[in-house]
Coordinates of C-alpha atoms in Angstrom, one line a residue:
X1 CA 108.4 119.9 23.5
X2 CA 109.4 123.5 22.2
X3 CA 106.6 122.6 19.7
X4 CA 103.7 121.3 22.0
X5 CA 104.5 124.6 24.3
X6 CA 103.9 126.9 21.4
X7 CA 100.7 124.9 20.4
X8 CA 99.7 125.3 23.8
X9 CA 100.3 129.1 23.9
X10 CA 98.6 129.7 21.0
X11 CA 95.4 128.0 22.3
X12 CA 95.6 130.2 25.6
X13 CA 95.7 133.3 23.4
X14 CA 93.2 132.2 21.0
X15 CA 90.9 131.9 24.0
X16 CA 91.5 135.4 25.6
X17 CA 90.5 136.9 22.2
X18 CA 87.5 134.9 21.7
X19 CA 87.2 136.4 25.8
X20 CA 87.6 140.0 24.8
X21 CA 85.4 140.0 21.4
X22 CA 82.7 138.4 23.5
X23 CA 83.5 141.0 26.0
X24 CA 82.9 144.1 23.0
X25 CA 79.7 142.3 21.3
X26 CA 78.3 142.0 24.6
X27 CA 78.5 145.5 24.9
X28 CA 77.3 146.6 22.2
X29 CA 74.6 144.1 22.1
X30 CA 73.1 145.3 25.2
X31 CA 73.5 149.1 24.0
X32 CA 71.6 148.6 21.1
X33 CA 68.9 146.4 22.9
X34 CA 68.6 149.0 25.6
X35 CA 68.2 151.8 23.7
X36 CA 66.7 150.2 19.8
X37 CA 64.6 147.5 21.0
X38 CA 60.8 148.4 22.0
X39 CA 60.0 147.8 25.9
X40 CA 57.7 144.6 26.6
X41 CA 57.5 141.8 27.8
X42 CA 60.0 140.1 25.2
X43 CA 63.0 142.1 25.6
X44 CA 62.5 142.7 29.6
X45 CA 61.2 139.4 30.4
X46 CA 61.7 136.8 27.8
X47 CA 65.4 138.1 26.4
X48 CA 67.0 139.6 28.9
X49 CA 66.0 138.7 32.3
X50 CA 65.2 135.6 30.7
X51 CA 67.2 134.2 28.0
X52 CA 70.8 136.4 28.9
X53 CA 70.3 136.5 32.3
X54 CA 69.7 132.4 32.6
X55 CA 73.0 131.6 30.2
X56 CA 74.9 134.0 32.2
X57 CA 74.1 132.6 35.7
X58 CA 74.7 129.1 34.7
X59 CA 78.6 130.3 33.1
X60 CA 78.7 131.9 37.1
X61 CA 77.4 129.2 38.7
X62 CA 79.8 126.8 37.1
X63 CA 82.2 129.1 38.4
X64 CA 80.8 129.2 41.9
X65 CA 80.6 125.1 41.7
X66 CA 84.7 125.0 41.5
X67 CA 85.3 127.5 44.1
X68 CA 85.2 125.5 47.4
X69 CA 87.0 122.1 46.1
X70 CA 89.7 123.9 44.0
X71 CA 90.8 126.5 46.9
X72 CA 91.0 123.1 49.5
X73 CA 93.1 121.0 46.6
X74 CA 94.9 123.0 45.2
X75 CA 96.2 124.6 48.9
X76 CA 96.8 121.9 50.3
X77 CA 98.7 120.0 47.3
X78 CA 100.8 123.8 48.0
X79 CA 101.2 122.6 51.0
X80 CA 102.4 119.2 50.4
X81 CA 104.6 120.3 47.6
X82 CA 106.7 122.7 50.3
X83 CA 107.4 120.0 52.2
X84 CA 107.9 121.4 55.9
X85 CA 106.3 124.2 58.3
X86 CA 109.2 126.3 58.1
X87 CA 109.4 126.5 54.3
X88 CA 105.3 127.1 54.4
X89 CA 106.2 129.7 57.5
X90 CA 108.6 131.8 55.4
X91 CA 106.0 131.3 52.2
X92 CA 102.9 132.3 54.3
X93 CA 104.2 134.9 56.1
X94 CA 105.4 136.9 53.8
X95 CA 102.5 136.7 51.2
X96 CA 100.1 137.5 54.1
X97 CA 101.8 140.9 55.1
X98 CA 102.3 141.7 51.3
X99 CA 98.9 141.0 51.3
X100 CA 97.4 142.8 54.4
X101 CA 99.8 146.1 53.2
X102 CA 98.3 146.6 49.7
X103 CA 95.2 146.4 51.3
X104 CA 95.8 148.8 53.9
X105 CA 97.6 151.0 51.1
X106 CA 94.8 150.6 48.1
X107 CA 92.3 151.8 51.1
X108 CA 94.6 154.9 52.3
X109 CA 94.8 155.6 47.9
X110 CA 91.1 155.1 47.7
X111 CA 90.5 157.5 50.5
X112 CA 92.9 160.3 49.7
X113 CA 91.7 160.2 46.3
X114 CA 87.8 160.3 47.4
X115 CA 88.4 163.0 49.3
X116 CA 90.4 165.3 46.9
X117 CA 87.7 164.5 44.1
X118 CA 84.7 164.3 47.1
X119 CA 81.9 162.1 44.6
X120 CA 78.7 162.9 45.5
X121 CA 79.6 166.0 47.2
X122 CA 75.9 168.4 47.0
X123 CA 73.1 165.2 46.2
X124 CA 71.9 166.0 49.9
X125 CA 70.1 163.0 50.5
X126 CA 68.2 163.0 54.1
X127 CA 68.8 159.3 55.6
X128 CA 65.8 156.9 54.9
X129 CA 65.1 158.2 51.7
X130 CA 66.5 154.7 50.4
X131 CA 65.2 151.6 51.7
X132 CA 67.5 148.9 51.4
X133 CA 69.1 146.1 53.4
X134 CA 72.0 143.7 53.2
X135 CA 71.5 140.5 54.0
X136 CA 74.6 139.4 55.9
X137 CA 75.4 142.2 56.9
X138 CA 76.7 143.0 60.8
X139 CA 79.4 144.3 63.1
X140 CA 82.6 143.5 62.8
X141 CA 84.4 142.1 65.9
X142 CA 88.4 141.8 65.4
X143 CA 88.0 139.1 68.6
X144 CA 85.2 136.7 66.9
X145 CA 86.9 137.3 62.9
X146 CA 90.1 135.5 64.8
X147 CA 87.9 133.0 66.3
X148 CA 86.5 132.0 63.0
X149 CA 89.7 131.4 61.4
X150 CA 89.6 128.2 62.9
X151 CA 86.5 125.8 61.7
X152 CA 84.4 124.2 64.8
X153 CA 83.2 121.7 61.8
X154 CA 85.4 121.1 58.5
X155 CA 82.7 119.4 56.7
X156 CA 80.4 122.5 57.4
X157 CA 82.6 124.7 56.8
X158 CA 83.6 123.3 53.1
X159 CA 79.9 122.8 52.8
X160 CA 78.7 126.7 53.6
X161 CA 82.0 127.5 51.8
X162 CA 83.7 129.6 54.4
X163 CA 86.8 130.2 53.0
X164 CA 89.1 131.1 55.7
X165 CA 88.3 128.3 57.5
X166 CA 88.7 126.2 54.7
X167 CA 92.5 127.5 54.2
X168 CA 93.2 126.7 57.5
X169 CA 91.5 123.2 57.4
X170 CA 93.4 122.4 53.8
X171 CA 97.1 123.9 55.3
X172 CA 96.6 121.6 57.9
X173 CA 96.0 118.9 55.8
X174 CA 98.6 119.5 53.0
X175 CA 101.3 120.0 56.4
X176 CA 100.3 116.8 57.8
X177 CA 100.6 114.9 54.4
X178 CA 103.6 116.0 53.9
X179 CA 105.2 115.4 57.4
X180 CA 103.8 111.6 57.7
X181 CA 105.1 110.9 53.9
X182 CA 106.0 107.7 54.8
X183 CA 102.3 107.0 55.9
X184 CA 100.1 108.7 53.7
X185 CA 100.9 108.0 50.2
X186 CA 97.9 107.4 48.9
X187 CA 96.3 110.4 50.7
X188 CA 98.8 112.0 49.2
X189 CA 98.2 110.8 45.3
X190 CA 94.5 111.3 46.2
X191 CA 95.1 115.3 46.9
X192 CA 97.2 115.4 43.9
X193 CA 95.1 113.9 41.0
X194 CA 92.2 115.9 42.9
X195 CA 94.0 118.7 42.2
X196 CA 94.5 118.1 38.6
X197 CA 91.1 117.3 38.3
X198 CA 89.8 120.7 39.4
X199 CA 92.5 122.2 37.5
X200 CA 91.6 120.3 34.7
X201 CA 87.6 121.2 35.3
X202 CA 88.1 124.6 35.5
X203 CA 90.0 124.8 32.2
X204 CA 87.0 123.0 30.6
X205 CA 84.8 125.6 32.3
X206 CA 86.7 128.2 30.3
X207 CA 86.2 127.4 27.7
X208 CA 82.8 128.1 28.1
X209 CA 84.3 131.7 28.8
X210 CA 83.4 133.6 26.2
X211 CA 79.7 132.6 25.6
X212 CA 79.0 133.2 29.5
X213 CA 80.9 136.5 29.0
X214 CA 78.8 137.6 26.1
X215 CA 75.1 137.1 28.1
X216 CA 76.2 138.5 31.5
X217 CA 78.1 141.7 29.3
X218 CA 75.1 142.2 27.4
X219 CA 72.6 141.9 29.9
X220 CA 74.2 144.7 32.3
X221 CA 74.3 147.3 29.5
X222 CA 70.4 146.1 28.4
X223 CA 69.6 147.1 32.0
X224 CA 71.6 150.0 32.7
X225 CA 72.0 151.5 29.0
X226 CA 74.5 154.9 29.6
X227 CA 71.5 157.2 32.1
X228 CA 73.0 155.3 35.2
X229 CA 76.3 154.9 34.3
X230 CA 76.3 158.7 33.5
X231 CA 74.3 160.0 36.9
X232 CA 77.6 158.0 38.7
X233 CA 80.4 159.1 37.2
X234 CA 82.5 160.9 39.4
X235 CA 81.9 157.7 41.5
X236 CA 83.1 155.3 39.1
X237 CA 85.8 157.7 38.2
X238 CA 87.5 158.0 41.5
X239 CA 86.9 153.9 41.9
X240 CA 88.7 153.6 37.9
X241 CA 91.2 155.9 39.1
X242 CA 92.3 154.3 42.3
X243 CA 92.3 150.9 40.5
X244 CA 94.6 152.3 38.2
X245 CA 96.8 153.9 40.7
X246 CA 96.9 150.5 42.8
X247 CA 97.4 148.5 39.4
X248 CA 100.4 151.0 37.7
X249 CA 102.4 152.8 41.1
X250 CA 102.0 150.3 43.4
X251 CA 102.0 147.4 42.2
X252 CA 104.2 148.0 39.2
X253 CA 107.0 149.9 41.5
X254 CA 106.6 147.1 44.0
X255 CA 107.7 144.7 41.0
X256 CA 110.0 146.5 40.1
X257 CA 112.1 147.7 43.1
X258 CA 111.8 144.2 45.1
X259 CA 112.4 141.9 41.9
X260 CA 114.2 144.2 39.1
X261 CA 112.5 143.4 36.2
X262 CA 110.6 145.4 33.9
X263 CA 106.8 145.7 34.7
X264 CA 105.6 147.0 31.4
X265 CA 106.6 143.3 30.7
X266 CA 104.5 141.4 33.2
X267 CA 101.7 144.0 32.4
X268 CA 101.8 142.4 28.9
X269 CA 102.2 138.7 29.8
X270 CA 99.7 139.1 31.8
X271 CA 97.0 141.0 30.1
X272 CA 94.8 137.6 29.0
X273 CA 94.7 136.5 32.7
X274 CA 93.3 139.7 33.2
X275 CA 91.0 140.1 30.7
X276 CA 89.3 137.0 32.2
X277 CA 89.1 138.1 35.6
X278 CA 87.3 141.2 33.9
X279 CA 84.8 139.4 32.3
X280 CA 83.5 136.9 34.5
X281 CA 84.2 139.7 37.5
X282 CA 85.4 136.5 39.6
X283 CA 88.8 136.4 41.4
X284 CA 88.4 132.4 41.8
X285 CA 87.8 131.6 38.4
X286 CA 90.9 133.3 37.8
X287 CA 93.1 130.4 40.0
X288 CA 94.2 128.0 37.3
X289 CA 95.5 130.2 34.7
X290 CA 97.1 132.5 37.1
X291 CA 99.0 129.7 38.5
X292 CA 100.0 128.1 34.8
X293 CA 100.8 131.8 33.6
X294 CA 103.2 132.4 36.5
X295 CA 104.5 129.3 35.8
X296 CA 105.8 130.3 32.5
X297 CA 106.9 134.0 33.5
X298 CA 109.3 131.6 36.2
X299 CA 107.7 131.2 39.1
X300 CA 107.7 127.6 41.2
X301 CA 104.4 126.0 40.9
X302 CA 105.1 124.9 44.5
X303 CA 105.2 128.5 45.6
X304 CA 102.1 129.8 43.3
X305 CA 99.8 127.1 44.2
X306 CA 100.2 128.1 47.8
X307 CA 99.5 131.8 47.2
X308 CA 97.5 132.3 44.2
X309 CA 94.9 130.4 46.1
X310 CA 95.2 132.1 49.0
X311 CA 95.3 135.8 47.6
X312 CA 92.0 134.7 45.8
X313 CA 90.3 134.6 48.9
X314 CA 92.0 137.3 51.2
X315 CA 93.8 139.8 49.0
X316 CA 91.1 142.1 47.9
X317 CA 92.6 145.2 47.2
X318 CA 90.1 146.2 44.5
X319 CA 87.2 145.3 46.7
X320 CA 88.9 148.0 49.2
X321 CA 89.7 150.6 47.1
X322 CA 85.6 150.6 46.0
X323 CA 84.7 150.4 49.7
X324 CA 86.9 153.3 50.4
X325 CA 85.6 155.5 47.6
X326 CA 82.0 154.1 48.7
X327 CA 82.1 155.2 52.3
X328 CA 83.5 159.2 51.0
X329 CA 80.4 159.1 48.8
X330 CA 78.0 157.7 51.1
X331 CA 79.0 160.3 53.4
X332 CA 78.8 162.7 50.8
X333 CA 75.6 162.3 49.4
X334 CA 74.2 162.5 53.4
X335 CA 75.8 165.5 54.1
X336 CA 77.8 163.7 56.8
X337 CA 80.9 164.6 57.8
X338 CA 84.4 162.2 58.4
X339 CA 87.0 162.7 61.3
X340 CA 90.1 161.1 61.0
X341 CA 89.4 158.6 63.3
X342 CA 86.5 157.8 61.1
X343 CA 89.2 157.0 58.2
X344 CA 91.4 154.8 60.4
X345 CA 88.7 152.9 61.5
X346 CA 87.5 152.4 57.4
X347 CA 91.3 151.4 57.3
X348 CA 91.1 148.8 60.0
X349 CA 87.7 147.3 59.3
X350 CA 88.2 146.9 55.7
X351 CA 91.3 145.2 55.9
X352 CA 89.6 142.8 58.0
X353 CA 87.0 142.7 56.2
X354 CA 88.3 141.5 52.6
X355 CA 90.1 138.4 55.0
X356 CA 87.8 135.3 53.7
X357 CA 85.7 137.1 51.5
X358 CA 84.4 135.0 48.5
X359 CA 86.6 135.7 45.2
X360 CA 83.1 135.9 43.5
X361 CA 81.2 138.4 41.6
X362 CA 79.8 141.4 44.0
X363 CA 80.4 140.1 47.5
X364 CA 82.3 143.3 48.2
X365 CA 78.7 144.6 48.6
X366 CA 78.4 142.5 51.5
X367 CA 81.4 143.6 53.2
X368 CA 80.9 147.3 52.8
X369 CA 77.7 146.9 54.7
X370 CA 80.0 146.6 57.1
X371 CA 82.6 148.7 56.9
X372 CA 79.5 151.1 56.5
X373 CA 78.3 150.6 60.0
X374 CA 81.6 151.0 61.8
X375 CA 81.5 154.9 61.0
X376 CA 78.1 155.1 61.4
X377 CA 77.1 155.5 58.1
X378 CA 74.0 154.4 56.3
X379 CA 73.6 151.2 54.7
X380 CA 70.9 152.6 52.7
X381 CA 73.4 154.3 50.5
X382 CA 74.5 151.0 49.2
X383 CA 71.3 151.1 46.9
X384 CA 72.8 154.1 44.8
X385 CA 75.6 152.1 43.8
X386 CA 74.7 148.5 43.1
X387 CA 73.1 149.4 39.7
X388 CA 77.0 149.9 38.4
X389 CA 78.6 147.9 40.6
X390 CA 79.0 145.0 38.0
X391 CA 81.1 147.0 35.5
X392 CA 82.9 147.9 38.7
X393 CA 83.5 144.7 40.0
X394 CA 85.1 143.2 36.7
X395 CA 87.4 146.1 36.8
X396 CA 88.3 145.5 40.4
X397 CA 88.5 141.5 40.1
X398 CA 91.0 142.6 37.2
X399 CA 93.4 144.6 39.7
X400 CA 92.6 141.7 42.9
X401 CA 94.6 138.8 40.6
X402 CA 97.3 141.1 39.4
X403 CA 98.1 141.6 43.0
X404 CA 98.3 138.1 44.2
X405 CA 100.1 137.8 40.5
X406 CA 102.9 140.3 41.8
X407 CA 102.8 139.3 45.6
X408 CA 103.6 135.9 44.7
X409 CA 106.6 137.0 42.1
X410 CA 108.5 139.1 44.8
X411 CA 107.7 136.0 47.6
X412 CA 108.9 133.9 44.7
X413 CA 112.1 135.8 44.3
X414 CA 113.0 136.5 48.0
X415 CA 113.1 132.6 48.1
X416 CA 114.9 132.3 44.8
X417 CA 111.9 130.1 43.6
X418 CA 111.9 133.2 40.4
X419 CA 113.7 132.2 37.0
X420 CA 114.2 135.7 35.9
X421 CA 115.8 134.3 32.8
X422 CA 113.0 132.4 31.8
X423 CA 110.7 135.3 32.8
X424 CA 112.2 137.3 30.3
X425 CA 112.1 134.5 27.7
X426 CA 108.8 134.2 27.9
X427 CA 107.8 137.8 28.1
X428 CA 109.8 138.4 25.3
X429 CA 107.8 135.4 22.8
X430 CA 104.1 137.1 24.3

């Protein structure tokens, strides 16, 4: 057994290497195309909107096809597995408002730190100099976003893929399976080996990983080359640095206070799971391994297949900490200025907002539309950022599964579901 675990280890690393080199060639594949490759039709058309961006889409949209069915099984197997509402009530609860408060808190971070380092402060762009529209895109009502929690049509709702809905939908389920045991065996073992097959699937898909990584890496840096990135930077430097306060200080102390042990473990133990959600910039595709590498740190499946899931789809801390940083910008750049009333309502509407958001690549652009309209600010200014958006979405994705990662150890351990012995075995062999 001890043998067949270390195999299996071994495999898992060998993958988030091949993950990471694909992640550097891309790189500096698309550097050197960018900047060493004549303009014309081949390289714009033929290689790289053509050949690199075609490979890349179909590694995403593999991704995307695993999304809907793997959140339903895989939450309501959680379901099943706890047995009883009061177990799931204690379980749910408590993820929920460690979710909803890092949320709250990475928006308060990103907008303390926007406004000490003010990005875009002097551009002094008059409103409608950027045309530009998000489709989607609307006003937030706190009445109607409770309303939709609940799905008028399951069937339409797994088929549009709106993922609240669906968690309610698949928590009912996974309750009611459990409850009417007796009754529903084979319902039961159907959820189950569904399940395992989506688990399975998605493991496959990996392993495509690092040749999707490779065209959708090298394709952004072909298009964008450094002039973008560079014009941008004290934007993408407040997002980095917000990600990196929400990732190391509140995360890590949050470990560390509720569960006592050592982060700077976790942080390496961890590190392949989040080199994946870097690359592919997709919180989703992320499920699987997140559950399996809990699993060995000492976490009960039966507790991580519930929340894992779950924080995929509504803890989007590092989708809020760019739409805070966004909205000081935006303001910025149009000379507008922010009351405090204007932050807590940025507070309050992006923490509704990232509730059944998509754990796919650059739907937080949707959502700020919105958050963007509840202060009155331009959606126009979205257009400035989307050209880097991607690198900043795979390092936001990266921070979104370490939080459901760490929110799901400290529920874990309040419910003595956490082997800290076997946490630090493991920790100690990565």
């Amino acid at each position: 057994m001890d043998k067949k675990e270390k195999k299996q280890s071994k495999q898992r690393f060998g993958l988030s290497q091949k993950i990471f080199l694909s992640l550097i060639l891309g790189i500096v594949a698309g550097i050197l195309i960018h900047y060493f490759m004549p303009a014309g039709e081949f390289r714009d058309e033929i290689l790289v909107e053509g050949i690199f961006y075609t490979i890349g889409q179909l590694f995403i949209r593999l991704m995307q096809m695993l999304v809907v069915p793997l959140v339903f099984f895989s939450i309501a197997e959680g379901c099943r597995n706890l047995g009883d509402t009061e177990t799931l009530g204690k379980v749910g609860s408590r993820i929920v408002i460690f979710y909803l408060f890092t949320t709250a808190l990475a928006i308060i971070v990103a907008l303390a730190l926007a406004s000490i380092i003010n990005p875009g402060q002097g551009m002094n762009i008059n409103v409608g100099e950027n045309s530009f529209e998000v489709e989607g895109s609307g006003d937030i009502s706190l009445s109607e976003t409770i309303l939709n929690f609940i799905p008028t049509n399951p069937i339409g709702a797994l088929a549009s893929g709106e993922m609240i809905q669906i968690i309610v939908f698949s928590v009912l389920v996974g309750l009611l399976i459990a409850y009417m045991e007796d009754r529903m065996t084979t319902l039961g073992n159907i959820v189950t080996e569904m399940n395992d097959l989506m688990m399975g699937m998605t493991m496959w898909v990996m392993r495509l990983a690092p040749i999707g990584v490779f065209f959708l890496i090298a394709r952004t840096f072909a298009t964008l080359g450094y002039d973008v990135i560079l014009s941008m930077i004290s934007y993408m430097l407040t997002v980095l640095g917000g990600l990196l306060v929400q990732l190391l200080l509140v995360y890590m102390v949050l470990l560390a206070s509720f569960t006592r042990v050592n982060p700077i473990n976790f942080l390496k133990k961890f590190f392949p799971v989040m080199t994946f959600a870097f690359s592919t910039a997709s919180s989703s595709a992320t499920v699987p391994v997140n559950i399996k590498t809990l699993e060995e740190m000492g976490v009960d499946k039966k507790i991580s297949s519930f929340t894992i899931p779950l924080g995929a789809t509504i803890n989007m801390d590092g989708t809020a900490i760019m739409q805070g940083v966004a909205v000081v910008f935006i303001a910025n750049v149009y000379g507008i200025d922010l009351t405090m009333t204007d932050f807590m309502t940025v507070i309050l509407t992006a923490t509704i907002a990232s509730v059944g958001t998509a754990g796919i690549p650059s739907v937080g652009l949707i959502t700020l539309s919105m958050v963007l309209q509840s202060v009155g600010l331009p959606v126009e200014g979205i257009a400035m950022i989307m050209g880097i958006d991607r690198i900043l979405d795979m390092a936001r994705s990266a921070v979104n599964i370490s939080g459901d990662a760490t929110g799901t150890i400290i529920v874990a351990n309040s419910l003595k579901a956490f082997d800290v012995e076997k946490y630090i075995r493991r920790v100690e062999k990565a």
